[in-house]
PDB file of C-alpha atoms in Angstrom:
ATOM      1  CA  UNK A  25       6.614 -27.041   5.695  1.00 82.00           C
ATOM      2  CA  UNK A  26       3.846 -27.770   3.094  1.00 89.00           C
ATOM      3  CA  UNK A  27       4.085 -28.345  -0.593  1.00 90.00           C
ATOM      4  CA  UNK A  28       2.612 -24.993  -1.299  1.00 90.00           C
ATOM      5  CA  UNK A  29       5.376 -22.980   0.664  1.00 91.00           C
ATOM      6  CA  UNK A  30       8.204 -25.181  -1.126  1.00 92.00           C
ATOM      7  CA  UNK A  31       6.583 -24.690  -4.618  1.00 92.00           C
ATOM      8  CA  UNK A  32       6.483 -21.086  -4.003  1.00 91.00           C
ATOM      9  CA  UNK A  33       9.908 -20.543  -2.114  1.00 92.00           C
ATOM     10  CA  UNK A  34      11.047 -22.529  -4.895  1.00 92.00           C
ATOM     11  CA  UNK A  35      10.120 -19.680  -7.977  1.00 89.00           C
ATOM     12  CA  UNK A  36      12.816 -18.554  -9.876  1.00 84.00           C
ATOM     13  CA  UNK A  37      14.788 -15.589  -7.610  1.00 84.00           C
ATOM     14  CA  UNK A  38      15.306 -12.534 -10.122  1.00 77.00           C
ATOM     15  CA  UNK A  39      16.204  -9.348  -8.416  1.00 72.00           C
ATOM     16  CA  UNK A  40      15.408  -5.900  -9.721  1.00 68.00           C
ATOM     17  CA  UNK A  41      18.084  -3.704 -11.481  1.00 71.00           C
ATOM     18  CA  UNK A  42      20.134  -1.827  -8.828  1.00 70.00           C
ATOM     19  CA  UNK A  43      18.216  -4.193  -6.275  1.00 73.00           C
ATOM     20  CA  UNK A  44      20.875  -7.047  -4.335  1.00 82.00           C
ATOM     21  CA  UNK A  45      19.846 -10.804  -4.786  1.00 87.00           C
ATOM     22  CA  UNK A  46      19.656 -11.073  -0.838  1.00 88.00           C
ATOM     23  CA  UNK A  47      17.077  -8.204  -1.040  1.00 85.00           C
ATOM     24  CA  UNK A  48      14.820 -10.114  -3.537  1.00 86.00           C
ATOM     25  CA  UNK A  49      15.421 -13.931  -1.269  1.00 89.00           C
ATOM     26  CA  UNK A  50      14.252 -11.111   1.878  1.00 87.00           C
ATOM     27  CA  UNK A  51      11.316 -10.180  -0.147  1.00 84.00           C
ATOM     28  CA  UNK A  52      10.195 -13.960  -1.186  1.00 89.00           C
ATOM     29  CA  UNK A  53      10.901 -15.112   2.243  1.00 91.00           C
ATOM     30  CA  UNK A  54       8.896 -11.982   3.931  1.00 86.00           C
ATOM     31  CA  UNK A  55       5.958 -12.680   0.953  1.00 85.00           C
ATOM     32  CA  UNK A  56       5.881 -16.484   2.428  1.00 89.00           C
ATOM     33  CA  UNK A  57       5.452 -15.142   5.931  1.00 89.00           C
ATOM     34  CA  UNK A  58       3.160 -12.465   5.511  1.00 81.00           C
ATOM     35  CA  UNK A  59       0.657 -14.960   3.627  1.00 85.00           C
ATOM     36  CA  UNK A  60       1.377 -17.092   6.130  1.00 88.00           C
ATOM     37  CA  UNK A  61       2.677 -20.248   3.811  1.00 92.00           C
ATOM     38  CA  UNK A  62       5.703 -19.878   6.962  1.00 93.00           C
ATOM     39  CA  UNK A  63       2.760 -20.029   9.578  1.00 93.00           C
ATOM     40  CA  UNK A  64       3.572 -17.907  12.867  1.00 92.00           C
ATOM     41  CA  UNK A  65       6.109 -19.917  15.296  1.00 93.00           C
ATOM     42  CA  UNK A  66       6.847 -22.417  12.325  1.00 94.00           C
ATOM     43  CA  UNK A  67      10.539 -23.838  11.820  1.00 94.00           C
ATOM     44  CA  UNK A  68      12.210 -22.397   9.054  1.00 95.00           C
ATOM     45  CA  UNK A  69      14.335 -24.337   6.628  1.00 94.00           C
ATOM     46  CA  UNK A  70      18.010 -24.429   7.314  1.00 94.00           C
ATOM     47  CA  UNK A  71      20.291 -22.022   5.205  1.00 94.00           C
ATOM     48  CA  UNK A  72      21.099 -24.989   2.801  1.00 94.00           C
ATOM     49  CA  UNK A  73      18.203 -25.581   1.962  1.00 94.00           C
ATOM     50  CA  UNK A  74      16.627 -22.110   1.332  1.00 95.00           C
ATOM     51  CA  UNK A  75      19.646 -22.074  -0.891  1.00 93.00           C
ATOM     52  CA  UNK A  76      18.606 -24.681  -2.774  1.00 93.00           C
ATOM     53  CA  UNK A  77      15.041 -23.616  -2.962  1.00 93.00           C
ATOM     54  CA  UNK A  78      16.173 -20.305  -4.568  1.00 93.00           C
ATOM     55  CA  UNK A  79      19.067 -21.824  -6.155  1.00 92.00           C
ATOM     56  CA  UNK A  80      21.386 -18.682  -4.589  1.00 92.00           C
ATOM     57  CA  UNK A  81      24.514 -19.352  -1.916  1.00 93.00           C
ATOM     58  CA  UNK A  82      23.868 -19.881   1.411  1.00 93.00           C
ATOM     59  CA  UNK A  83      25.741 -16.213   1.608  1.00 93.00           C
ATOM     60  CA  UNK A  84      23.131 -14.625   0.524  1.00 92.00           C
ATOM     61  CA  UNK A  85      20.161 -16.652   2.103  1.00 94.00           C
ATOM     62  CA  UNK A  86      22.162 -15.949   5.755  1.00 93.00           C
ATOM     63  CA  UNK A  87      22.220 -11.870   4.283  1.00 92.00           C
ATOM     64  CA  UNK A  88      18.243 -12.280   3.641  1.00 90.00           C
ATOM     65  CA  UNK A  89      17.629 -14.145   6.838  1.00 92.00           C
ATOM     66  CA  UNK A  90      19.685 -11.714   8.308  1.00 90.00           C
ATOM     67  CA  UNK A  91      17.615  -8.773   7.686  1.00 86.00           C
ATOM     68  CA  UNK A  92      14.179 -11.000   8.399  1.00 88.00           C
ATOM     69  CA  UNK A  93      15.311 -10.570  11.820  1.00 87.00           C
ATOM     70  CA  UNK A  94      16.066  -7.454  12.207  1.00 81.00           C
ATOM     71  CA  UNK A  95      12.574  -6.514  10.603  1.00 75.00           C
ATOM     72  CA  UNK A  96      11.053  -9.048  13.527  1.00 81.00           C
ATOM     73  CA  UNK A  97      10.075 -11.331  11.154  1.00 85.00           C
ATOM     74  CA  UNK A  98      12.006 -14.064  12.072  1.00 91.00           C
ATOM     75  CA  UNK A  99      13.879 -15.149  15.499  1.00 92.00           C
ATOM     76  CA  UNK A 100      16.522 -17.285  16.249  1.00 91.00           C
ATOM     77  CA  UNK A 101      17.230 -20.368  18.799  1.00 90.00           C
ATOM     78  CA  UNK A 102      20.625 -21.119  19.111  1.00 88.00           C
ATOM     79  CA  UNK A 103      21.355 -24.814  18.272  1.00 88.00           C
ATOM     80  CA  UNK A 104      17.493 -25.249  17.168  1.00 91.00           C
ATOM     81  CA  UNK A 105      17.202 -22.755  14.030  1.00 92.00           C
ATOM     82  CA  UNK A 106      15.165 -19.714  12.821  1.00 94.00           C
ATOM     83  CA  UNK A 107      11.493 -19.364  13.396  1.00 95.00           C
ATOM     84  CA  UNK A 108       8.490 -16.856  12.044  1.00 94.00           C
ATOM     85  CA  UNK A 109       8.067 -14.755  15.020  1.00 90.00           C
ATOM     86  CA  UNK A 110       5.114 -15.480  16.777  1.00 87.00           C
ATOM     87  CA  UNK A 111       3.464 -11.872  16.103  1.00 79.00           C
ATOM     88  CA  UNK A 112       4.146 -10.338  12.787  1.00 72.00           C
ATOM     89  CA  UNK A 113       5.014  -6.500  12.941  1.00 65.00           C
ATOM     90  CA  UNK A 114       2.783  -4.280  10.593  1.00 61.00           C
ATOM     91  CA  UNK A 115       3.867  -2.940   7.562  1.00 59.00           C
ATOM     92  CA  UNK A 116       4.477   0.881   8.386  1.00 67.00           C
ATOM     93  CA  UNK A 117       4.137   4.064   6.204  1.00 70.00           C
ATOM     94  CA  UNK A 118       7.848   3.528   4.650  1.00 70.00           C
ATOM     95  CA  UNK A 119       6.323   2.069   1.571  1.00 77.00           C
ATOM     96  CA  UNK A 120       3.764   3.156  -1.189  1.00 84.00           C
ATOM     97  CA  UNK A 121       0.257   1.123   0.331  1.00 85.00           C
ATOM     98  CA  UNK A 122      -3.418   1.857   0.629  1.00 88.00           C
ATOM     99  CA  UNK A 123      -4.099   3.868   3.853  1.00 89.00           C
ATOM    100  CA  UNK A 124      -6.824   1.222   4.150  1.00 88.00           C
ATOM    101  CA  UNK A 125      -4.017  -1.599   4.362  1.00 84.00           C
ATOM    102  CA  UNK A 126      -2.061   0.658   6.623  1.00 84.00           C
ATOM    103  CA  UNK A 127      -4.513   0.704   9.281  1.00 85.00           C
ATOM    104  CA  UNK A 128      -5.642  -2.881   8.907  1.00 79.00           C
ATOM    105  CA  UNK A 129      -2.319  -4.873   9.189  1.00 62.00           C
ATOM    106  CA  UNK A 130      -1.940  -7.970   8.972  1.00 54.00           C
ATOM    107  CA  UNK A 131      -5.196  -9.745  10.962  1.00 57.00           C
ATOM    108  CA  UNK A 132      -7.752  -6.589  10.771  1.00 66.00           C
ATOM    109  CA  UNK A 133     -10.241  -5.553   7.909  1.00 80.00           C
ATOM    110  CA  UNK A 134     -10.743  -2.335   7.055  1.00 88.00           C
ATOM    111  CA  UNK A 135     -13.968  -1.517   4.735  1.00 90.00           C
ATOM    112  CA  UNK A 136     -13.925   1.284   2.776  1.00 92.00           C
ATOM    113  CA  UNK A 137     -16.704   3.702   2.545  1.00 91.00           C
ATOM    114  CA  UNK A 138     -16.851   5.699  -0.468  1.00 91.00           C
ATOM    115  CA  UNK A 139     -18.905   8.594   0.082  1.00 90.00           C
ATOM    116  CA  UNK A 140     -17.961  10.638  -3.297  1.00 90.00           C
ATOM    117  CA  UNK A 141     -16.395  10.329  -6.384  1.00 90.00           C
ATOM    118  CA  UNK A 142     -16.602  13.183  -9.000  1.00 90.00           C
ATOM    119  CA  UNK A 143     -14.459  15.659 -11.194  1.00 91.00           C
ATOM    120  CA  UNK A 144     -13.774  19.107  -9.266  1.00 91.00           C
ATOM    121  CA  UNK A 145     -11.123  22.013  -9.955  1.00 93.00           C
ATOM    122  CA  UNK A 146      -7.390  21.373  -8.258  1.00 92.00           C
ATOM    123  CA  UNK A 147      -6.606  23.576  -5.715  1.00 91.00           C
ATOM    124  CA  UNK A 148      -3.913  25.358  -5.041  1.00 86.00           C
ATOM    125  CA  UNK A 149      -3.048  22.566  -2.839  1.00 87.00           C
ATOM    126  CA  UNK A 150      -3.780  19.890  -4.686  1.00 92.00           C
ATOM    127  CA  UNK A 151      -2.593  20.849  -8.207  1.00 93.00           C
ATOM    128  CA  UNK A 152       1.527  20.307  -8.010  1.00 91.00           C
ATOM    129  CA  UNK A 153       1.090  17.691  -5.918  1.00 93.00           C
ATOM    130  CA  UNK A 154      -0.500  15.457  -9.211  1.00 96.00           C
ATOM    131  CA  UNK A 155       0.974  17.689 -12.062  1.00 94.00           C
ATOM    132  CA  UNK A 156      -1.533  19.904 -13.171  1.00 93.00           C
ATOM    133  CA  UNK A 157      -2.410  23.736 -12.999  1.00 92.00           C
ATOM    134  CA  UNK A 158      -4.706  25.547 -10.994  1.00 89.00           C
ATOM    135  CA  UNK A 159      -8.654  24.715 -11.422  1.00 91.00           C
ATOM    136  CA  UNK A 160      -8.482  22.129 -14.051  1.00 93.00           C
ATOM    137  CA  UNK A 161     -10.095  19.348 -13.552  1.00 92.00           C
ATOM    138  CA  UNK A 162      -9.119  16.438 -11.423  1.00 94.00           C
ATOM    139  CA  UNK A 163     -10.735  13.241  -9.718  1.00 94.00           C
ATOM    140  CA  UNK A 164     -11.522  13.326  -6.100  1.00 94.00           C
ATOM    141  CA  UNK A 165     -12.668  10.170  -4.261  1.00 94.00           C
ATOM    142  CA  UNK A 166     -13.509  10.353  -1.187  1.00 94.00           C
ATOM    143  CA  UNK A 167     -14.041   7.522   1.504  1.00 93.00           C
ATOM    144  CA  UNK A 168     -14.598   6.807   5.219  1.00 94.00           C
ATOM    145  CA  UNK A 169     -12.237   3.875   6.642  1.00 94.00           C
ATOM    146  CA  UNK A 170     -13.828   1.608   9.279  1.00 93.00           C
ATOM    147  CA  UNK A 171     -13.047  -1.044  11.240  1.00 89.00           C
ATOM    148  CA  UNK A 172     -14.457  -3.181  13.362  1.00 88.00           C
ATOM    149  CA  UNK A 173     -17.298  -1.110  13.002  1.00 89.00           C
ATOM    150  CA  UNK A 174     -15.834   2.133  13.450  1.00 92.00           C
ATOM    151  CA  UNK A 175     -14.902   5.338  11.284  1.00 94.00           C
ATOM    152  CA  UNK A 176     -11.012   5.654  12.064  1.00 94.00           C
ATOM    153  CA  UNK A 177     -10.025   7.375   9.308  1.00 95.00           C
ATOM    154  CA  UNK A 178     -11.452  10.486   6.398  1.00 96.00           C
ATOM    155  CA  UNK A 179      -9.741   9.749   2.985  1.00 96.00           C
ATOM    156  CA  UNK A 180      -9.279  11.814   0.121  1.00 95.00           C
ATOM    157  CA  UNK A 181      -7.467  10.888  -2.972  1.00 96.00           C
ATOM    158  CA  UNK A 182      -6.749  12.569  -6.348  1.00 96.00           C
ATOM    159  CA  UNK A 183      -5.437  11.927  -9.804  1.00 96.00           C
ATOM    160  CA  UNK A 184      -5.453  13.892 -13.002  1.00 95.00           C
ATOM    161  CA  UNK A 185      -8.883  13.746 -14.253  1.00 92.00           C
ATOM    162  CA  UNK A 186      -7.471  12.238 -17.811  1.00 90.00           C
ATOM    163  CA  UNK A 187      -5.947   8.626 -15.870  1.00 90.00           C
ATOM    164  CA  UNK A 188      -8.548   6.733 -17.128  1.00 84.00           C
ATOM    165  CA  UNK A 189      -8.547   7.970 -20.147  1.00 76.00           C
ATOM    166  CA  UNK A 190      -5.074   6.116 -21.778  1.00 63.00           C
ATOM    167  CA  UNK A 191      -5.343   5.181 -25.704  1.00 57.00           C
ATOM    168  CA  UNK A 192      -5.158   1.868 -26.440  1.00 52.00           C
ATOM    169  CA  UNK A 193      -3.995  -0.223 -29.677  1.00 43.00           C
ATOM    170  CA  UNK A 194      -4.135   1.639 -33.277  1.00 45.00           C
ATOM    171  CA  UNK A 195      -7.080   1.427 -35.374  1.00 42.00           C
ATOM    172  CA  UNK A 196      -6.594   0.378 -38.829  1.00 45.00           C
ATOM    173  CA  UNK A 197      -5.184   3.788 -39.914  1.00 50.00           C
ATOM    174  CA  UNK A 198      -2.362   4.107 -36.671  1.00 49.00           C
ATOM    175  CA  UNK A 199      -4.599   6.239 -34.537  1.00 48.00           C
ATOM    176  CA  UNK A 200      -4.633   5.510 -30.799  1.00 44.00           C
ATOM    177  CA  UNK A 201      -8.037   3.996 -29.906  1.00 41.00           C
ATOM    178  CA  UNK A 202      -9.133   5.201 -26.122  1.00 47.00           C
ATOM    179  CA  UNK A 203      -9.798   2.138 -24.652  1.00 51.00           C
ATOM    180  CA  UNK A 204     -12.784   3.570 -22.474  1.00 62.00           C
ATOM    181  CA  UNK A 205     -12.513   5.613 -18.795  1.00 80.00           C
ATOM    182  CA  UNK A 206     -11.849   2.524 -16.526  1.00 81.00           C
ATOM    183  CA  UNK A 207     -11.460   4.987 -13.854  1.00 84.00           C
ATOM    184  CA  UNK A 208     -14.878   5.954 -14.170  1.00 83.00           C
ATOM    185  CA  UNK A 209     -16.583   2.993 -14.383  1.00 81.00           C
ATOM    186  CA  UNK A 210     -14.489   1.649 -11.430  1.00 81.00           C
ATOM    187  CA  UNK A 211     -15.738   4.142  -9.393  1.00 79.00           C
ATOM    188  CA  UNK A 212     -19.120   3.980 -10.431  1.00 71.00           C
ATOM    189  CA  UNK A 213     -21.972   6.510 -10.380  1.00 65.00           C
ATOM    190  CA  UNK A 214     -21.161  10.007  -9.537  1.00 55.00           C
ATOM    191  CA  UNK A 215     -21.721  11.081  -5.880  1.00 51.00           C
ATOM    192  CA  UNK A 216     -22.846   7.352  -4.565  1.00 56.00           C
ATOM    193  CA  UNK A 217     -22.613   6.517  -1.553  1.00 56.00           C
ATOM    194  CA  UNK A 218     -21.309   2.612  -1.268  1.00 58.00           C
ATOM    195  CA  UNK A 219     -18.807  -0.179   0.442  1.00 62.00           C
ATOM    196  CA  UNK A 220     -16.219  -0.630  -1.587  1.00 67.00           C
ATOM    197  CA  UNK A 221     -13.852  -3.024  -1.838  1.00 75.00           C
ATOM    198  CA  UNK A 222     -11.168  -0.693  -2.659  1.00 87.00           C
ATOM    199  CA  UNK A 223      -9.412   2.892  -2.609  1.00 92.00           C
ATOM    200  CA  UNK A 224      -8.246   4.616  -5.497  1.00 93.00           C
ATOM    201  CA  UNK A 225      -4.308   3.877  -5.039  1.00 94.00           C
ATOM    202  CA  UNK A 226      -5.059   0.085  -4.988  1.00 91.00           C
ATOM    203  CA  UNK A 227      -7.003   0.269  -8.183  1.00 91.00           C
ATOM    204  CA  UNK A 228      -4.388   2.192  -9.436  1.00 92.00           C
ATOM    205  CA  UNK A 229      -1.516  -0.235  -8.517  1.00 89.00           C
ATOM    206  CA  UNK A 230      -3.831  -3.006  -9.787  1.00 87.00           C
ATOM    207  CA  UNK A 231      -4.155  -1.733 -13.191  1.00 87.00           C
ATOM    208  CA  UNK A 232      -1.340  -3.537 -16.037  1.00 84.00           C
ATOM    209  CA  UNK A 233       1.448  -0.857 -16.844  1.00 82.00           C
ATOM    210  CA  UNK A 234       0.630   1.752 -14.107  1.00 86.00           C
ATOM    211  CA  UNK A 235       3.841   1.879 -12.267  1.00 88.00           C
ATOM    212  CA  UNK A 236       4.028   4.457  -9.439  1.00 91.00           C
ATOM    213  CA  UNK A 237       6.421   5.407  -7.183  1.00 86.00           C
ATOM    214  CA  UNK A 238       8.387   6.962  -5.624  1.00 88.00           C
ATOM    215  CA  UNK A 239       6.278   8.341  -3.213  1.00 89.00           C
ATOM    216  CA  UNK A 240       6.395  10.421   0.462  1.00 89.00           C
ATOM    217  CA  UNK A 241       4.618  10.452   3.365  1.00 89.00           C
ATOM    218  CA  UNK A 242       4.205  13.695   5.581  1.00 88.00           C
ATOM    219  CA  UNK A 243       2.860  13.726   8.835  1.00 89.00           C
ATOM    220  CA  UNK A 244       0.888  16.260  10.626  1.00 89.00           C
ATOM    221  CA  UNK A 245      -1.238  16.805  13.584  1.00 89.00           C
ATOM    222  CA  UNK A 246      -4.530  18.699  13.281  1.00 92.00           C
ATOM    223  CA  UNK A 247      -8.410  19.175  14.789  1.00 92.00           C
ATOM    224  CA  UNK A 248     -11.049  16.873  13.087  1.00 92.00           C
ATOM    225  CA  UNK A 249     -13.222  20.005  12.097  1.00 91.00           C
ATOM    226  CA  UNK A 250     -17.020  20.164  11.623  1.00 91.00           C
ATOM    227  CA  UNK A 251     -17.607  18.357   8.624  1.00 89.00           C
ATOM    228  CA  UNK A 252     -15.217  15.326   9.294  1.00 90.00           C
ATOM    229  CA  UNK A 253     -16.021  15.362  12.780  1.00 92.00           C
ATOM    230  CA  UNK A 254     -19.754  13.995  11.772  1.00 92.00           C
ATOM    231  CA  UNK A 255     -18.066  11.594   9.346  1.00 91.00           C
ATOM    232  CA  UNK A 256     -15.508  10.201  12.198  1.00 94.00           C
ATOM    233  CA  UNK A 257     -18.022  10.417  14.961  1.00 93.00           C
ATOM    234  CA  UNK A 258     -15.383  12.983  16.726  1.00 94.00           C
ATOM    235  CA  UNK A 259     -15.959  16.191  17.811  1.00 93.00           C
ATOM    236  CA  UNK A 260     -14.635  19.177  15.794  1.00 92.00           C
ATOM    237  CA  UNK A 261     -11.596  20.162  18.412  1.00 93.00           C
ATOM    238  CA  UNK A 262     -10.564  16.060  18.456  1.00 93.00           C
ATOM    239  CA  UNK A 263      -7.551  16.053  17.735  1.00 93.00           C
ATOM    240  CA  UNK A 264      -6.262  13.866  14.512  1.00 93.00           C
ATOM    241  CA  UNK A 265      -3.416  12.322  12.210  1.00 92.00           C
ATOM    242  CA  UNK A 266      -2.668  14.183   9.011  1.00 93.00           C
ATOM    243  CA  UNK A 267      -0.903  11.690   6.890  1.00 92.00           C
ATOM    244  CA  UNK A 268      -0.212  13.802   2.990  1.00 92.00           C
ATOM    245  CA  UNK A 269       0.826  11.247   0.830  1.00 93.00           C
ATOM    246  CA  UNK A 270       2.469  11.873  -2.042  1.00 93.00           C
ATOM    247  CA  UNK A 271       3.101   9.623  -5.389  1.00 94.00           C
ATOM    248  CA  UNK A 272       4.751  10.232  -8.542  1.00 93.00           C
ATOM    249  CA  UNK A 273       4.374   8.176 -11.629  1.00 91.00           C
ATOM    250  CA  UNK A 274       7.129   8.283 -14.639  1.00 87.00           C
ATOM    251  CA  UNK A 275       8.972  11.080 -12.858  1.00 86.00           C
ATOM    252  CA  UNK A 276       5.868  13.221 -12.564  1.00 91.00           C
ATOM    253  CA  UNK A 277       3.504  13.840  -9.614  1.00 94.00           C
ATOM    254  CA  UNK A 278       0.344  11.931 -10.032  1.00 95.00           C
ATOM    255  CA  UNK A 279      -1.537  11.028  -6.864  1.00 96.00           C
ATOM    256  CA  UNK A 280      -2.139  13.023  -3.647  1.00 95.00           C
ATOM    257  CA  UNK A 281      -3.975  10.965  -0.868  1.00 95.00           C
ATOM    258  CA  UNK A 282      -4.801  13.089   2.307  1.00 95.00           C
ATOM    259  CA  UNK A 283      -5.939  11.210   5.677  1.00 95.00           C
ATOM    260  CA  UNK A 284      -7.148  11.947   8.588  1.00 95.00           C
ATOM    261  CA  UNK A 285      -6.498   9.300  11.246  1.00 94.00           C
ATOM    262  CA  UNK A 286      -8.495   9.337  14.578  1.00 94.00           C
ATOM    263  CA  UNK A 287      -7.154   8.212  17.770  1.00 91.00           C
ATOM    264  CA  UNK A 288      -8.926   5.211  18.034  1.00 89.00           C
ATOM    265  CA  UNK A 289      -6.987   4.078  15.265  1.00 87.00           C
ATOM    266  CA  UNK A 290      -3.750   3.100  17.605  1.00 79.00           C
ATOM    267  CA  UNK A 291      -0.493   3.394  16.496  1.00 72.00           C
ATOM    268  CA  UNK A 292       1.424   3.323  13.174  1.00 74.00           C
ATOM    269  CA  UNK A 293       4.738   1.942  11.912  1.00 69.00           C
ATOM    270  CA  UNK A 294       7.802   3.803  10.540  1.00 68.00           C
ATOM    271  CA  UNK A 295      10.918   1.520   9.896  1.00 61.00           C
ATOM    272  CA  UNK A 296      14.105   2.636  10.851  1.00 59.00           C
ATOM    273  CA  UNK A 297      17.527   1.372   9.894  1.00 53.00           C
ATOM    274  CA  UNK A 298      21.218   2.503  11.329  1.00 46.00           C
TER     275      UNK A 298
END
């Protein structure tokens, strides 16, 4: 194992409030394997020495190492030890991620496309699912996923069209400065068309204080349609993946991501647990 994975393995372990200590030495472990500091088919360490690394018992490094397994990121040879499975499984739509990370995984890139990014009235779709009324104003981005070349996948997101707009420290007489619309200028001029290195939920997640979640996923089947069907080189009666996503920040809706997945995209992952 190199330095790098025993320097990092070797962080101080806090766990979350509510959240079990062999949760967070799962999610440190996992972290190490996923960024591939535990290379694929590598030799873990032994349950002593995890526990030393994380300064926890060897109880709850066996717990951790316990659920690596069952997630398939780990697998055990009796009288040998515990390795990093050879082939990681992806990530699946149990957790709050980019639908651009969703359909990459772990060894594919997925470039965004944005194709539009401007202020337009909520719907009466669209408005409860990020917390405002009818026809005011919210952002819309919209992007094409591709990879390896390909369109797999029409994205829309929106957010209340005031996110980027948060006040920032007091002036000299206690009035809240606005710091500037970093949403804007993140997404750049209105209505260009550009790669981009991101979608709006990863921006979002990136920026200092902006914590989101919970979130849900609904999943749908549908027909591509004319418009989308030019965008996803499909034609309109293709059939496609309808994945609604659905985030709430401080208790409130907030974000409402709609994607259209075409078949050429393969599968997707949903966790289960008895």
């Amino acid at each position: 194992m190199s330095d790098t994975a025993v320097q990092f393995l070797s962080r101080p372990l806090t766990a979350q409030p509510g959240q079990p200590l062999r949760v967070a030495a799962y999610s440190r472990i996992a972290e190490a394997i996923r960024t591939k500091l535990l290379p694929p088919g590598s030799l873990l360490p032994t349950e002593t020495e995890l526990g030393v690394m994380m300064d926890v018992s060897r109880t709850v490094i066996r717990e951790a190492l316990m659920l690596l397994e069952e997630d398939g990121l780990t697998r055990a040879r009796r009288g040998v030890g515990r390795f990093v499975a050879d082939t990681l499984p992806r990530i699946g739509i149990e957790k709050i991620r980019p639908f651009d990370q969703l359909l990459g995984g772990t060894e594919l890139d997925v470039q965004v496309k944005r194709t539009l990014t401007e202020f337009q009235p909520a719907s009466e779709f669209t408005a409860p699912g990020i917390g405002v009324e009818p026809n005011q104003d919210c952002w819309l981005w919209e992007s094409v996923l591709i990879r390896n070349g390909e369109a797999i996948g029409h994205l829309q997101e929106n957010v209340p069209a005031d996110t980027g707009r948060e006040p920032g420290a007091p002036d000299t007489q206690g009035n809240a400065v606005d710091d500037g619309d970093w949403l804007a200028a993140a997404a750049g001029p209105a209505g260009r068309t550009s790669l981009a290195p991101k979608t709006l939920l990863e921006i979002l997640a990136e920026r200092p204080g902006m914590k989101l979640g919970p979130g849900e996923c609904q999943i749908s089947l549908s027909t591509a349609g004319p418009s989308r069907a030019r965008l996803l080189d499909l034609r309109p009666s293709d059939p496609v993946l309808v994945l609604t996503q659905y985030v709430r920040r401080a208790g409130r809706p907030f974000y409402l991501a709609k994607c259209l997945v075409a078949a050429r995209a393969g599968h997707l992952s949903v966790m289960q647990s008895s």
